[in-house]
mmCIF file of C-alpha atoms and ligand atoms in Angstrom:
data_model
loop_
_atom_site.group_PDB
_atom_site.id
_atom_site.type_symbol
_atom_site.label_atom_id
_atom_site.label_comp_id
_atom_site.label_asym_id
_atom_site.label_seq_id
_atom_site.Cartn_x
_atom_site.Cartn_y
_atom_site.Cartn_z
ATOM 1 C CA MET A 1 -10.225 -7.076 -36.878
ATOM 2 C CA ILE A 2 -9.473 -8.185 -33.689
ATOM 3 C CA LYS A 3 -8.012 -4.688 -31.612
ATOM 4 C CA ILE A 4 -6.172 -4.627 -27.948
ATOM 5 C CA ASN A 5 -6.818 -2.515 -25.509
ATOM 6 C CA GLU A 6 -4.462 0.353 -26.726
ATOM 7 C CA ASN A 7 -4.164 2.098 -23.393
ATOM 8 C CA TYR A 8 -1.655 -0.625 -22.023
ATOM 9 C CA LEU A 9 0.883 0.366 -25.066
ATOM 10 C CA LYS A 10 1.040 3.626 -22.781
ATOM 11 C CA LEU A 11 2.169 1.830 -19.762
ATOM 12 C CA PRO A 12 5.796 1.487 -18.631
ATOM 13 C CA GLY A 13 7.389 -1.939 -20.335
ATOM 14 C CA SER A 14 6.795 -3.855 -17.102
ATOM 15 C CA TYR A 15 5.425 -3.286 -13.506
ATOM 16 C CA LEU A 16 8.379 -1.296 -11.183
ATOM 17 C CA PHE A 17 8.695 -4.425 -9.125
ATOM 18 C CA SER A 18 8.781 -6.882 -12.122
ATOM 19 C CA GLU A 19 11.448 -4.490 -13.835
ATOM 20 C CA ILE A 20 13.278 -4.825 -10.602
ATOM 21 C CA ALA A 21 12.959 -8.619 -10.305
ATOM 22 C CA GLY A 22 14.347 -9.162 -13.978
ATOM 23 C CA ARG A 23 17.508 -6.692 -13.274
ATOM 24 C CA ILE A 24 18.592 -8.466 -9.493
ATOM 25 C CA ARG A 25 18.110 -12.162 -11.461
ATOM 26 C CA LYS A 26 20.611 -11.182 -14.366
ATOM 27 C CA TYR A 27 23.117 -9.731 -10.997
ATOM 28 C CA ASN A 28 22.509 -12.803 -9.413
ATOM 29 C CA GLU A 29 23.034 -14.797 -12.832
ATOM 30 C CA ASN A 30 26.249 -13.144 -13.085
ATOM 31 C CA ASN A 31 27.381 -13.062 -9.926
ATOM 32 C CA PRO A 32 26.230 -15.800 -7.957
ATOM 33 C CA GLU A 33 28.935 -16.282 -5.394
ATOM 34 C CA LEU A 34 27.841 -12.736 -3.902
ATOM 35 C CA ASP A 35 25.550 -12.913 -1.176
ATOM 36 C CA LEU A 36 22.559 -10.806 -2.142
ATOM 37 C CA ILE A 37 20.876 -8.620 0.572
ATOM 38 C CA ARG A 38 17.388 -8.094 -0.562
ATOM 39 C CA LEU A 39 15.487 -4.183 0.696
ATOM 40 C CA GLY A 40 13.763 -3.481 -2.218
ATOM 41 C CA ILE A 41 10.215 -4.763 -2.613
ATOM 42 C CA GLY A 42 8.102 -4.582 0.607
ATOM 43 C CA ASP A 43 8.133 -8.326 0.757
ATOM 44 C CA VAL A 44 7.677 -10.176 4.580
ATOM 45 C CA THR A 45 10.330 -12.589 5.403
ATOM 46 C CA ARG A 46 9.370 -13.966 9.219
ATOM 47 C CA PRO A 47 6.719 -16.816 9.482
ATOM 48 C CA LEU A 48 3.142 -16.981 9.913
ATOM 49 C CA ALA A 49 2.326 -16.161 13.506
ATOM 50 C CA PRO A 50 1.416 -19.654 15.469
ATOM 51 C CA SER A 51 -1.626 -18.948 16.245
ATOM 52 C CA VAL A 52 -2.566 -18.177 12.295
ATOM 53 C CA VAL A 53 -1.369 -21.556 11.184
ATOM 54 C CA GLU A 54 -3.287 -23.194 13.497
ATOM 55 C CA ALA A 55 -6.295 -21.753 12.257
ATOM 56 C CA LEU A 56 -4.973 -22.568 8.645
ATOM 57 C CA HIS A 57 -4.707 -26.528 9.882
ATOM 58 C CA ARG A 58 -8.090 -26.309 11.185
ATOM 59 C CA ALA A 59 -9.608 -25.142 8.179
ATOM 60 C CA VAL A 60 -8.152 -27.783 6.149
ATOM 61 C CA ASP A 61 -9.875 -30.368 8.368
ATOM 62 C CA ASP A 62 -13.142 -28.853 8.213
ATOM 63 C CA GLU A 63 -12.544 -29.102 4.038
ATOM 64 C CA ALA A 64 -11.581 -32.455 4.602
ATOM 65 C CA ALA A 65 -14.808 -33.393 5.738
ATOM 66 C CA ALA A 66 -18.411 -33.509 4.457
ATOM 67 C CA GLU A 67 -20.088 -31.839 7.115
ATOM 68 C CA SER A 68 -17.870 -28.867 7.811
ATOM 69 C CA PHE A 69 -16.978 -28.463 4.477
ATOM 70 C CA HIS A 70 -16.837 -25.288 2.712
ATOM 71 C CA GLY A 71 -17.741 -24.528 -1.302
ATOM 72 C CA TYR A 72 -18.170 -21.184 -3.018
ATOM 73 C CA GLY A 73 -18.134 -18.570 0.042
ATOM 74 C CA PRO A 74 -19.956 -15.481 -0.307
ATOM 75 C CA GLU A 75 -18.256 -12.948 -2.373
ATOM 76 C CA ALA A 76 -17.700 -10.052 -0.191
ATOM 77 C CA GLY A 77 -16.701 -12.905 2.766
ATOM 78 C CA TYR A 78 -17.570 -14.542 5.685
ATOM 79 C CA GLU A 79 -19.406 -13.012 8.377
ATOM 80 C CA PHE A 80 -17.091 -14.244 11.209
ATOM 81 C CA LEU A 81 -14.085 -12.091 9.460
ATOM 82 C CA ARG A 82 -16.352 -9.333 8.804
ATOM 83 C CA SER A 83 -17.569 -8.660 12.664
ATOM 84 C CA LYS A 84 -14.040 -9.261 13.919
ATOM 85 C CA ILE A 85 -12.965 -6.320 11.375
ATOM 86 C CA SER A 86 -15.814 -4.381 12.633
ATOM 87 C CA GLU A 87 -15.751 -5.098 16.082
ATOM 88 C CA GLU A 88 -11.978 -5.997 16.422
ATOM 89 C CA HIS A 89 -10.344 -3.047 14.472
ATOM 90 C CA TYR A 90 -11.892 -0.544 13.941
ATOM 91 C CA GLY A 91 -14.033 -1.210 17.232
ATOM 92 C CA ARG A 92 -10.738 -0.511 18.850
ATOM 93 C CA LEU A 93 -10.222 2.847 17.131
ATOM 94 C CA GLY A 94 -13.476 4.352 18.015
ATOM 95 C CA VAL A 95 -14.778 3.644 14.308
ATOM 96 C CA LYS A 96 -18.194 2.398 13.650
ATOM 97 C CA ILE A 97 -17.952 0.513 10.464
ATOM 98 C CA ALA A 98 -21.025 -1.895 9.704
ATOM 99 C CA VAL A 99 -20.079 -5.598 8.815
ATOM 100 C CA ASP A 100 -22.220 -4.832 5.199
ATOM 101 C CA GLU A 101 -19.735 -1.888 5.076
ATOM 102 C CA ILE A 102 -17.115 -4.381 4.787
ATOM 103 C CA PHE A 103 -15.524 -6.453 1.598
ATOM 104 C CA VAL A 104 -12.961 -8.732 2.223
ATOM 105 C CA GLY A 105 -10.557 -9.644 -0.693
ATOM 106 C CA ASP A 106 -7.509 -10.663 -2.057
ATOM 107 C CA GLY A 107 -5.400 -7.554 -1.123
ATOM 108 C CA ALA A 108 -5.471 -4.387 -1.276
ATOM 109 C CA LYS A 109 -2.777 -4.102 -4.376
ATOM 110 C CA SER A 110 -6.368 -5.881 -6.271
ATOM 111 C CA ASP A 111 -8.581 -3.235 -4.868
ATOM 112 C CA THR A 112 -6.995 -0.119 -5.036
ATOM 113 C CA GLY A 113 -6.127 -1.367 -8.565
ATOM 114 C CA ASN A 114 -9.692 -2.553 -9.603
ATOM 115 C CA ILE A 115 -12.118 0.087 -7.465
ATOM 116 C CA GLY A 116 -11.493 2.229 -10.885
ATOM 117 C CA ASP A 117 -13.902 0.003 -12.828
ATOM 118 C CA ILE A 118 -16.697 1.352 -10.399
ATOM 119 C CA PHE A 119 -16.051 5.122 -11.843
ATOM 120 C CA ALA A 120 -16.082 6.476 -15.475
ATOM 121 C CA ALA A 121 -13.401 6.090 -17.821
ATOM 122 C CA ASP A 122 -12.939 9.956 -18.266
ATOM 123 C CA SER A 123 -12.874 10.711 -14.847
ATOM 124 C CA THR A 124 -9.997 12.985 -13.392
ATOM 125 C CA VAL A 125 -7.295 11.553 -10.856
ATOM 126 C CA ALA A 126 -4.553 12.612 -8.060
ATOM 127 C CA VAL A 127 -2.181 10.814 -7.033
ATOM 128 C CA CYS A 128 1.048 11.657 -4.974
ATOM 129 C CA ASP A 129 4.496 11.947 -6.444
ATOM 130 C CA PRO A 130 5.910 9.791 -5.357
ATOM 131 C CA VAL A 131 3.311 7.235 -5.396
ATOM 132 C CA TYR A 132 2.466 3.493 -5.421
ATOM 133 C CA PRO A 133 2.390 2.081 -8.956
ATOM 134 C CA VAL A 134 -0.429 0.425 -8.950
ATOM 135 C CA TYR A 135 -2.779 3.601 -8.833
ATOM 136 C CA VAL A 136 -1.273 5.045 -12.184
ATOM 137 C CA ASP A 137 -0.539 2.156 -14.137
ATOM 138 C CA THR A 138 -3.939 0.693 -13.245
ATOM 139 C CA ASN A 139 -5.766 4.456 -14.237
ATOM 140 C CA ALA A 140 -3.643 3.817 -17.406
ATOM 141 C CA MET A 141 -5.230 0.677 -18.045
ATOM 142 C CA ALA A 142 -8.803 2.354 -17.874
ATOM 143 C CA GLY A 143 -7.597 4.751 -20.103
ATOM 144 C CA ARG A 144 -7.233 7.713 -17.824
ATOM 145 C CA ALA A 145 -3.216 8.107 -18.178
ATOM 146 C CA GLY A 146 -1.341 11.954 -19.364
ATOM 147 C CA ASN A 147 0.317 13.831 -17.362
ATOM 148 C CA TYR A 148 -1.124 17.666 -18.499
ATOM 149 C CA ARG A 149 -3.466 20.113 -17.584
ATOM 150 C CA GLN A 150 -6.260 20.963 -20.198
ATOM 151 C CA ALA A 151 -6.743 24.113 -22.077
ATOM 152 C CA ASP A 152 -9.795 24.706 -20.110
ATOM 153 C CA GLY A 153 -7.597 24.604 -16.751
ATOM 154 C CA ARG A 154 -9.746 21.121 -15.806
ATOM 155 C CA TRP A 155 -7.144 18.442 -14.125
ATOM 156 C CA SER A 156 -5.672 16.079 -16.315
ATOM 157 C CA ARG A 157 -7.272 12.706 -16.448
ATOM 158 C CA LEU A 158 -4.212 12.057 -13.999
ATOM 159 C CA THR A 159 -2.327 14.244 -12.620
ATOM 160 C CA TYR A 160 0.547 14.499 -9.839
ATOM 161 C CA LEU A 161 0.540 16.151 -6.574
ATOM 162 C CA PRO A 162 4.329 16.745 -5.705
ATOM 163 C CA CYS A 163 5.199 15.424 -1.998
ATOM 164 C CA THR A 164 8.617 17.132 -1.746
ATOM 165 C CA ALA A 165 11.050 16.994 1.382
ATOM 166 C CA GLU A 166 10.125 21.026 1.511
ATOM 167 C CA ASN A 167 6.272 19.377 2.266
ATOM 168 C CA ASN A 168 7.303 16.461 4.174
ATOM 169 C CA PHE A 169 6.124 14.635 1.716
ATOM 170 C CA VAL A 170 2.526 15.147 2.049
ATOM 171 C CA PRO A 171 0.651 16.505 -0.758
ATOM 172 C CA GLU A 172 -0.326 20.513 -0.480
ATOM 173 C CA LEU A 173 -4.813 20.923 -1.334
ATOM 174 C CA PRO A 174 -5.156 21.658 -5.040
ATOM 175 C CA SER A 175 -5.341 25.402 -5.498
ATOM 176 C CA THR A 176 -8.400 26.390 -5.709
ATOM 177 C CA ASP A 177 -8.417 28.135 -9.053
ATOM 178 C CA GLU A 178 -8.207 24.856 -10.705
ATOM 179 C CA ALA A 179 -10.960 22.154 -10.605
ATOM 180 C CA ALA A 180 -11.224 19.571 -8.205
ATOM 181 C CA PRO A 181 -10.270 16.427 -9.046
ATOM 182 C CA GLU A 182 -12.644 13.459 -8.684
ATOM 183 C CA LEU A 183 -10.498 11.040 -7.139
ATOM 184 C CA ILE A 184 -7.681 11.577 -5.217
ATOM 185 C CA TYR A 185 -5.461 8.219 -3.836
ATOM 186 C CA LEU A 186 -3.652 9.149 -0.555
ATOM 187 C CA CYS A 187 -1.706 6.430 1.441
ATOM 188 C CA PHE A 188 -0.561 7.068 4.904
ATOM 189 C CA PRO A 189 1.810 6.315 6.182
ATOM 190 C CA ASN A 190 2.975 6.398 3.098
ATOM 191 C CA ASN A 191 4.363 4.017 0.532
ATOM 192 C CA PRO A 192 6.769 4.723 -0.628
ATOM 193 C CA THR A 193 8.418 7.829 1.445
ATOM 194 C CA GLY A 194 7.134 6.143 4.464
ATOM 195 C CA SER A 195 6.358 10.341 5.529
ATOM 196 C CA VAL A 196 2.695 10.254 8.076
ATOM 197 C CA ILE A 197 -0.305 12.676 7.760
ATOM 198 C CA THR A 198 -1.679 14.117 11.214
ATOM 199 C CA ARG A 199 -5.179 14.430 11.958
ATOM 200 C CA GLU A 200 -5.774 17.852 10.975
ATOM 201 C CA GLN A 201 -3.995 17.657 7.972
ATOM 202 C CA LEU A 202 -6.345 14.589 6.846
ATOM 203 C CA GLY A 203 -9.435 16.867 8.112
ATOM 204 C CA LEU A 204 -8.380 19.520 5.491
ATOM 205 C CA TRP A 205 -8.263 16.366 2.494
ATOM 206 C CA VAL A 206 -11.616 15.131 3.408
ATOM 207 C CA ASP A 207 -12.992 18.657 3.735
ATOM 208 C CA TYR A 208 -12.345 19.622 0.616
ATOM 209 C CA ALA A 209 -13.132 16.039 -1.097
ATOM 210 C CA ARG A 210 -16.823 16.893 0.632
ATOM 211 C CA LYS A 211 -16.977 20.673 -0.454
ATOM 212 C CA ASN A 212 -15.843 19.224 -4.102
ATOM 213 C CA GLY A 213 -17.718 16.544 -4.791
ATOM 214 C CA SER A 214 -14.422 13.862 -4.632
ATOM 215 C CA ILE A 215 -14.150 10.521 -3.258
ATOM 216 C CA ILE A 216 -10.667 10.185 -1.438
ATOM 217 C CA LEU A 217 -9.247 6.574 -1.856
ATOM 218 C CA TYR A 218 -7.147 6.066 1.399
ATOM 219 C CA ASP A 219 -4.859 3.100 1.190
ATOM 220 C CA ALA A 220 -3.958 2.661 4.884
ATOM 221 C CA ALA A 221 -2.163 -1.034 4.394
ATOM 222 C CA TYR A 222 0.584 0.120 6.537
ATOM 223 C CA GLU A 223 -1.307 1.809 9.606
ATOM 224 C CA ALA A 224 -0.433 -1.414 11.463
ATOM 225 C CA TYR A 225 3.210 0.205 12.125
ATOM 226 C CA ILE A 226 2.005 3.424 13.588
ATOM 227 C CA THR A 227 3.832 4.557 16.818
ATOM 228 C CA GLU A 228 3.245 8.437 17.169
ATOM 229 C CA ASP A 229 -0.658 9.518 18.067
ATOM 230 C CA LEU A 230 -2.052 9.492 14.090
ATOM 231 C CA PRO A 231 -4.547 8.695 12.345
ATOM 232 C CA HIS A 232 -5.503 4.958 11.506
ATOM 233 C CA SER A 233 -8.427 4.793 9.234
ATOM 234 C CA ILE A 234 -9.288 7.849 7.298
ATOM 235 C CA PHE A 235 -12.720 7.317 9.030
ATOM 236 C CA GLU A 236 -11.639 8.539 12.346
ATOM 237 C CA ILE A 237 -11.642 12.275 10.545
ATOM 238 C CA GLU A 238 -15.601 14.134 10.900
ATOM 239 C CA GLY A 239 -17.105 13.587 7.670
ATOM 240 C CA ALA A 240 -15.088 10.965 5.777
ATOM 241 C CA ARG A 241 -18.211 8.714 5.514
ATOM 242 C CA GLU A 242 -19.385 10.950 3.008
ATOM 243 C CA CYS A 243 -16.197 11.172 0.838
ATOM 244 C CA ALA A 244 -13.955 8.224 1.585
ATOM 245 C CA ILE A 245 -13.130 4.818 0.697
ATOM 246 C CA GLU A 246 -10.322 2.658 2.728
ATOM 247 C CA PHE A 247 -8.469 -0.417 1.333
ATOM 248 C CA CYS A 248 -6.720 -2.466 4.562
ATOM 249 C CA SER A 249 -4.398 -5.500 4.118
ATOM 250 C CA PHE A 250 -3.484 -8.623 6.027
ATOM 251 C CA SER A 251 0.272 -8.273 4.458
ATOM 252 C CA LYS A 252 1.960 -5.884 6.434
ATOM 253 C CA LEU A 253 -0.515 -6.625 9.434
ATOM 254 C CA ALA A 254 0.476 -10.390 9.591
ATOM 255 C CA GLY A 255 2.845 -11.140 7.576
ATOM 256 C CA PHE A 256 0.176 -12.063 4.376
ATOM 257 C CA THR A 257 1.869 -11.295 1.641
ATOM 258 C CA GLY A 258 1.437 -14.958 -0.014
ATOM 259 C CA ILE A 259 -1.599 -15.724 1.712
ATOM 260 C CA ARG A 260 -3.251 -12.932 0.166
ATOM 261 C CA LEU A 261 -6.094 -11.101 2.532
ATOM 262 C CA GLY A 262 -7.335 -7.548 2.607
ATOM 263 C CA TYR A 263 -10.727 -5.693 2.665
ATOM 264 C CA THR A 264 -12.283 -2.509 1.233
ATOM 265 C CA VAL A 265 -14.558 -0.863 3.467
ATOM 266 C CA ILE A 266 -17.811 1.680 1.548
ATOM 267 C CA PRO A 267 -19.566 3.213 4.050
ATOM 268 C CA ARG A 268 -23.598 3.214 3.398
ATOM 269 C CA GLU A 269 -23.917 6.703 2.720
ATOM 270 C CA LEU A 270 -21.015 7.118 0.215
ATOM 271 C CA LYS A 271 -23.138 8.104 -3.007
ATOM 272 C CA VAL A 272 -22.668 9.709 -6.302
ATOM 273 C CA ASP A 273 -25.245 11.645 -8.149
ATOM 274 C CA GLY A 274 -27.579 9.089 -5.641
ATOM 275 C CA THR A 275 -26.024 5.822 -6.606
ATOM 276 C CA SER A 276 -24.712 4.169 -3.981
ATOM 277 C CA LEU A 277 -21.357 3.080 -4.312
ATOM 278 C CA ASN A 278 -21.246 0.420 -1.695
ATOM 279 C CA SER A 279 -23.986 -1.379 -4.015
ATOM 280 C CA LEU A 280 -21.862 -1.063 -7.378
ATOM 281 C CA TRP A 281 -18.848 -1.786 -5.846
ATOM 282 C CA SER A 282 -21.108 -5.423 -4.454
ATOM 283 C CA ARG A 283 -22.300 -5.712 -7.943
ATOM 284 C CA ARG A 284 -18.402 -5.872 -9.224
ATOM 285 C CA GLN A 285 -17.165 -8.167 -6.780
ATOM 286 C CA SER A 286 -20.017 -10.500 -7.174
ATOM 287 C CA THR A 287 -19.443 -10.702 -10.676
ATOM 288 C CA LYS A 288 -15.530 -10.714 -11.115
ATOM 289 C CA PHE A 289 -14.404 -11.567 -7.436
ATOM 290 C CA ASN A 290 -15.417 -14.973 -5.837
ATOM 291 C CA GLY A 291 -14.133 -14.428 -2.492
ATOM 292 C CA ALA A 292 -10.957 -14.751 -0.865
ATOM 293 C CA SER A 293 -10.625 -18.235 0.111
ATOM 294 C CA TYR A 294 -12.259 -19.928 3.737
ATOM 295 C CA LEU A 295 -8.846 -21.217 4.538
ATOM 296 C CA THR A 296 -7.146 -17.679 4.664
ATOM 297 C CA GLN A 297 -10.297 -15.584 5.993
ATOM 298 C CA ARG A 298 -10.346 -18.844 8.794
ATOM 299 C CA ALA A 299 -6.506 -17.572 9.138
ATOM 300 C CA GLY A 300 -7.698 -13.558 9.018
ATOM 301 C CA GLU A 301 -9.995 -14.238 11.626
ATOM 302 C CA ALA A 302 -7.375 -15.880 14.022
ATOM 303 C CA VAL A 303 -4.728 -12.133 13.736
ATOM 304 C CA PHE A 304 -7.641 -10.919 15.766
ATOM 305 C CA SER A 305 -7.472 -13.282 18.386
ATOM 306 C CA VAL A 306 -5.970 -11.925 21.598
ATOM 307 C CA GLN A 307 -2.735 -14.520 21.233
ATOM 308 C CA GLY A 308 -2.821 -13.681 17.372
ATOM 309 C CA GLN A 309 -2.372 -9.567 18.509
ATOM 310 C CA LYS A 310 -0.189 -10.244 20.463
ATOM 311 C CA GLU A 311 1.851 -12.593 17.664
ATOM 312 C CA VAL A 312 1.451 -10.361 15.174
ATOM 313 C CA ARG A 313 2.352 -6.806 17.363
ATOM 314 C CA GLU A 314 5.675 -9.029 17.667
ATOM 315 C CA THR A 315 6.763 -9.481 14.494
ATOM 316 C CA ILE A 316 5.829 -5.828 13.520
ATOM 317 C CA ALA A 317 7.916 -4.825 16.003
ATOM 318 C CA TYR A 318 10.616 -7.093 14.581
ATOM 319 C CA TYR A 319 10.118 -5.182 11.731
ATOM 320 C CA GLN A 320 10.289 -1.761 12.856
ATOM 321 C CA ALA A 321 13.072 -2.587 15.258
ATOM 322 C CA ASN A 322 14.848 -2.540 11.378
ATOM 323 C CA ALA A 323 13.558 0.291 10.466
ATOM 324 C CA ARG A 324 15.455 2.048 13.594
ATOM 325 C CA THR A 325 18.462 0.137 12.755
ATOM 326 C CA ILE A 326 18.688 1.473 8.937
ATOM 327 C CA TYR A 327 17.452 4.876 9.904
ATOM 328 C CA SER A 328 20.092 5.350 12.048
ATOM 329 C CA GLY A 329 23.028 3.698 10.581
ATOM 330 C CA LEU A 330 22.343 6.022 7.275
ATOM 331 C CA SER A 331 22.042 8.961 9.598
ATOM 332 C CA LYS A 332 25.193 8.706 11.535
ATOM 333 C CA LEU A 333 26.606 8.907 7.698
ATOM 334 C CA GLY A 334 25.103 12.292 7.373
ATOM 335 C CA TRP A 335 22.537 10.900 4.358
ATOM 336 C CA GLN A 336 18.871 12.311 4.676
ATOM 337 C CA VAL A 337 16.717 10.235 6.175
ATOM 338 C CA TYR A 338 12.756 10.093 6.123
ATOM 339 C CA GLY A 339 10.436 7.929 6.356
ATOM 340 C CA ALA A 340 11.037 4.702 9.488
ATOM 341 C CA VAL A 341 9.204 5.934 12.471
ATOM 342 C CA ASN A 342 5.400 4.801 11.761
ATOM 343 C CA ALA A 343 6.024 2.654 8.605
ATOM 344 C CA PRO A 344 7.981 -0.158 7.212
ATOM 345 C CA TYR A 345 10.191 1.782 4.272
ATOM 346 C CA ILE A 346 12.693 4.449 4.672
ATOM 347 C CA TRP A 347 12.958 6.923 1.977
ATOM 348 C CA LEU A 348 16.624 8.674 1.387
ATOM 349 C CA LYS A 349 18.086 11.020 -0.450
ATOM 350 C CA THR A 350 20.740 9.561 -2.631
ATOM 351 C CA PRO A 351 24.206 10.490 -1.552
ATOM 352 C CA ASP A 352 26.286 12.716 -3.895
ATOM 353 C CA ASN A 353 22.899 13.419 -6.043
ATOM 354 C CA MET A 354 23.449 10.162 -7.437
ATOM 355 C CA GLY A 355 20.352 9.615 -9.873
ATOM 356 C CA SER A 356 17.586 6.697 -8.622
ATOM 357 C CA TRP A 357 19.089 4.203 -10.949
ATOM 358 C CA GLU A 358 22.498 4.783 -10.799
ATOM 359 C CA PHE A 359 22.169 4.847 -7.063
ATOM 360 C CA PHE A 360 20.521 1.095 -7.439
ATOM 361 C CA ASP A 361 22.799 0.005 -9.932
ATOM 362 C CA TYR A 362 25.932 1.244 -7.315
ATOM 363 C CA LEU A 363 24.221 -0.234 -4.279
ATOM 364 C CA LEU A 364 23.981 -3.364 -5.888
ATOM 365 C CA GLU A 365 26.943 -3.700 -7.438
ATOM 366 C CA HIS A 366 29.398 -2.539 -4.796
ATOM 367 C CA ALA A 367 27.368 -3.222 -1.549
ATOM 368 C CA GLY A 368 25.117 -6.176 -2.757
ATOM 369 C CA ILE A 369 22.360 -4.624 -1.818
ATOM 370 C CA ALA A 370 18.908 -4.183 -4.013
ATOM 371 C CA GLY A 371 16.368 -1.468 -2.986
ATOM 372 C CA THR A 372 14.164 0.386 -4.889
ATOM 373 C CA PRO A 373 14.689 3.582 -7.344
ATOM 374 C CA GLY A 374 12.591 6.222 -5.581
ATOM 375 C CA SER A 375 12.331 7.446 -9.552
ATOM 376 C CA GLY A 376 10.192 4.399 -10.160
ATOM 377 C CA PHE A 377 7.895 6.037 -7.906
ATOM 378 C CA GLY A 378 7.025 9.358 -10.077
ATOM 379 C CA PRO A 379 9.563 12.562 -11.114
ATOM 380 C CA CYS A 380 9.315 13.478 -8.059
ATOM 381 C CA GLY A 381 11.477 10.484 -6.502
ATOM 382 C CA GLU A 382 14.097 10.826 -8.775
ATOM 383 C CA GLY A 383 17.396 10.961 -6.322
ATOM 384 C CA TYR A 384 15.552 9.234 -3.337
ATOM 385 C CA PHE A 385 16.087 5.627 -2.745
ATOM 386 C CA ARG A 386 13.629 2.994 -0.909
ATOM 387 C CA LEU A 387 14.604 0.678 1.604
ATOM 388 C CA THR A 388 12.558 -1.691 3.388
ATOM 389 C CA ALA A 389 12.786 -3.083 6.859
ATOM 390 C CA PHE A 390 10.835 -6.749 5.744
ATOM 391 C CA GLY A 391 14.076 -8.066 5.908
ATOM 392 C CA THR A 392 15.821 -10.553 8.603
ATOM 393 C CA ALA A 393 17.371 -8.598 11.195
ATOM 394 C CA GLU A 394 20.715 -10.077 10.652
ATOM 395 C CA LYS A 395 20.515 -8.721 7.258
ATOM 396 C CA THR A 396 19.542 -5.622 7.696
ATOM 397 C CA GLU A 397 22.293 -4.975 10.249
ATOM 398 C CA GLU A 398 24.217 -6.548 7.376
ATOM 399 C CA ALA A 399 23.036 -4.366 5.189
ATOM 400 C CA VAL A 400 24.124 -1.356 7.770
ATOM 401 C CA ALA A 401 27.150 -2.722 7.965
ATOM 402 C CA ARG A 402 27.919 -3.139 4.069
ATOM 403 C CA ILE A 403 26.997 0.655 3.057
ATOM 404 C CA THR A 404 28.559 2.371 6.213
ATOM 405 C CA THR A 405 32.032 0.193 5.082
ATOM 406 C CA LEU A 406 31.883 1.587 1.265
ATOM 407 C CA VAL A 407 30.766 5.082 2.019
ATOM 408 C CA ARG A 408 33.956 5.073 4.623
HETATM 409 C C1 MLT B 1 5.755 -2.268 -2.019
HETATM 410 O O1 MLT B 1 7.137 -2.960 -2.162
HETATM 411 O O2 MLT B 1 6.010 -1.243 -2.711
HETATM 412 C C2 MLT B 1 4.567 -2.778 -2.290
HETATM 413 O O3 MLT B 1 5.105 -4.757 -1.059
HETATM 414 C C3 MLT B 1 4.032 -3.593 -2.582
HETATM 415 C C4 MLT B 1 2.519 -4.012 -2.746
HETATM 416 O O4 MLT B 1 2.051 -4.566 -1.614
HETATM 417 O O5 MLT B 1 2.391 -4.942 -3.803
#
């Protein structure tokens, strides 16, 4: 008899952002006259940079002529984009990443979700709590679900590292009494809390991973929002090439949430039991993925031009101003507010000890604002709420004004 993958039955009924979209849709249907402000999923609202649009048009023209037409591309991405990532992005950070260590894909969501394919099904995993739900759900799909400590003291297959106001939402190293988790997901600037990690703190994680033979899966999707002196890449940290994989995205860097483009960096020296993870991922990608489209990669290349950089930085500054608007507006109400300074997310303690979902409903019904309940990101997110800075400036100001009126 045919059997399904029963691991899927251990997942929540729907993906967090699908659940929220469903609730908002229902609310909208019942209140069609209300002007809803969406500050829930971190989806951008500004149009693509003019340089990117021009590059897309040129790429379409290439595809329209027999001499410049492109069919299947290299699975790991075109050299023209990978060399720009190596020279412009990593070069600027003073980090040496070779072209063949870069795998271009359709976004960090897919790659952080798929990377588990190259590790054993019984690998032990640690994630922050709260956490971007993709890491947890994809590990659960692979059979690494469960949040328990095993009798022999080994880590459960999936363990949460608490991130609270007390530790500035940066996880502490696991106790040395415990067996070290084999895979450790870190995301900084953090989704959902907007917290950041210093070079010293990240250095401790790198040392821990090297000492214990763990691999850090480092999600750097929000690095473009850093305004202070903080690491943009884990590879700025000595020793990270022996213990880390990094995931990057054009979504929040250049507004590609609808276009889809990202990349994953796996250093050549990163090995498990003598097997190169770069080769394994290459094998996985060339079998299951046919590469990001030529058009998309030309668009990504344009992001690194001088003019492209100027344009995307202007858009990032626009969202950073939104983050400041929300942060200062809510702080003035006496609320405890976090994030925003180096991240496009604002993380707040719900007022009057409301539950996260209770506050979600309250804000939706009384202010027509949709955010994301902190508990959707993990148990430590209960009593917290996330707003994004990716709305328009007008709607962002309007949202703060509505909340202020509601509270006063
Ligand atoms: C979020 O809202 O957490 C992100 O936009 C989701 C994503 O990037 O997939």
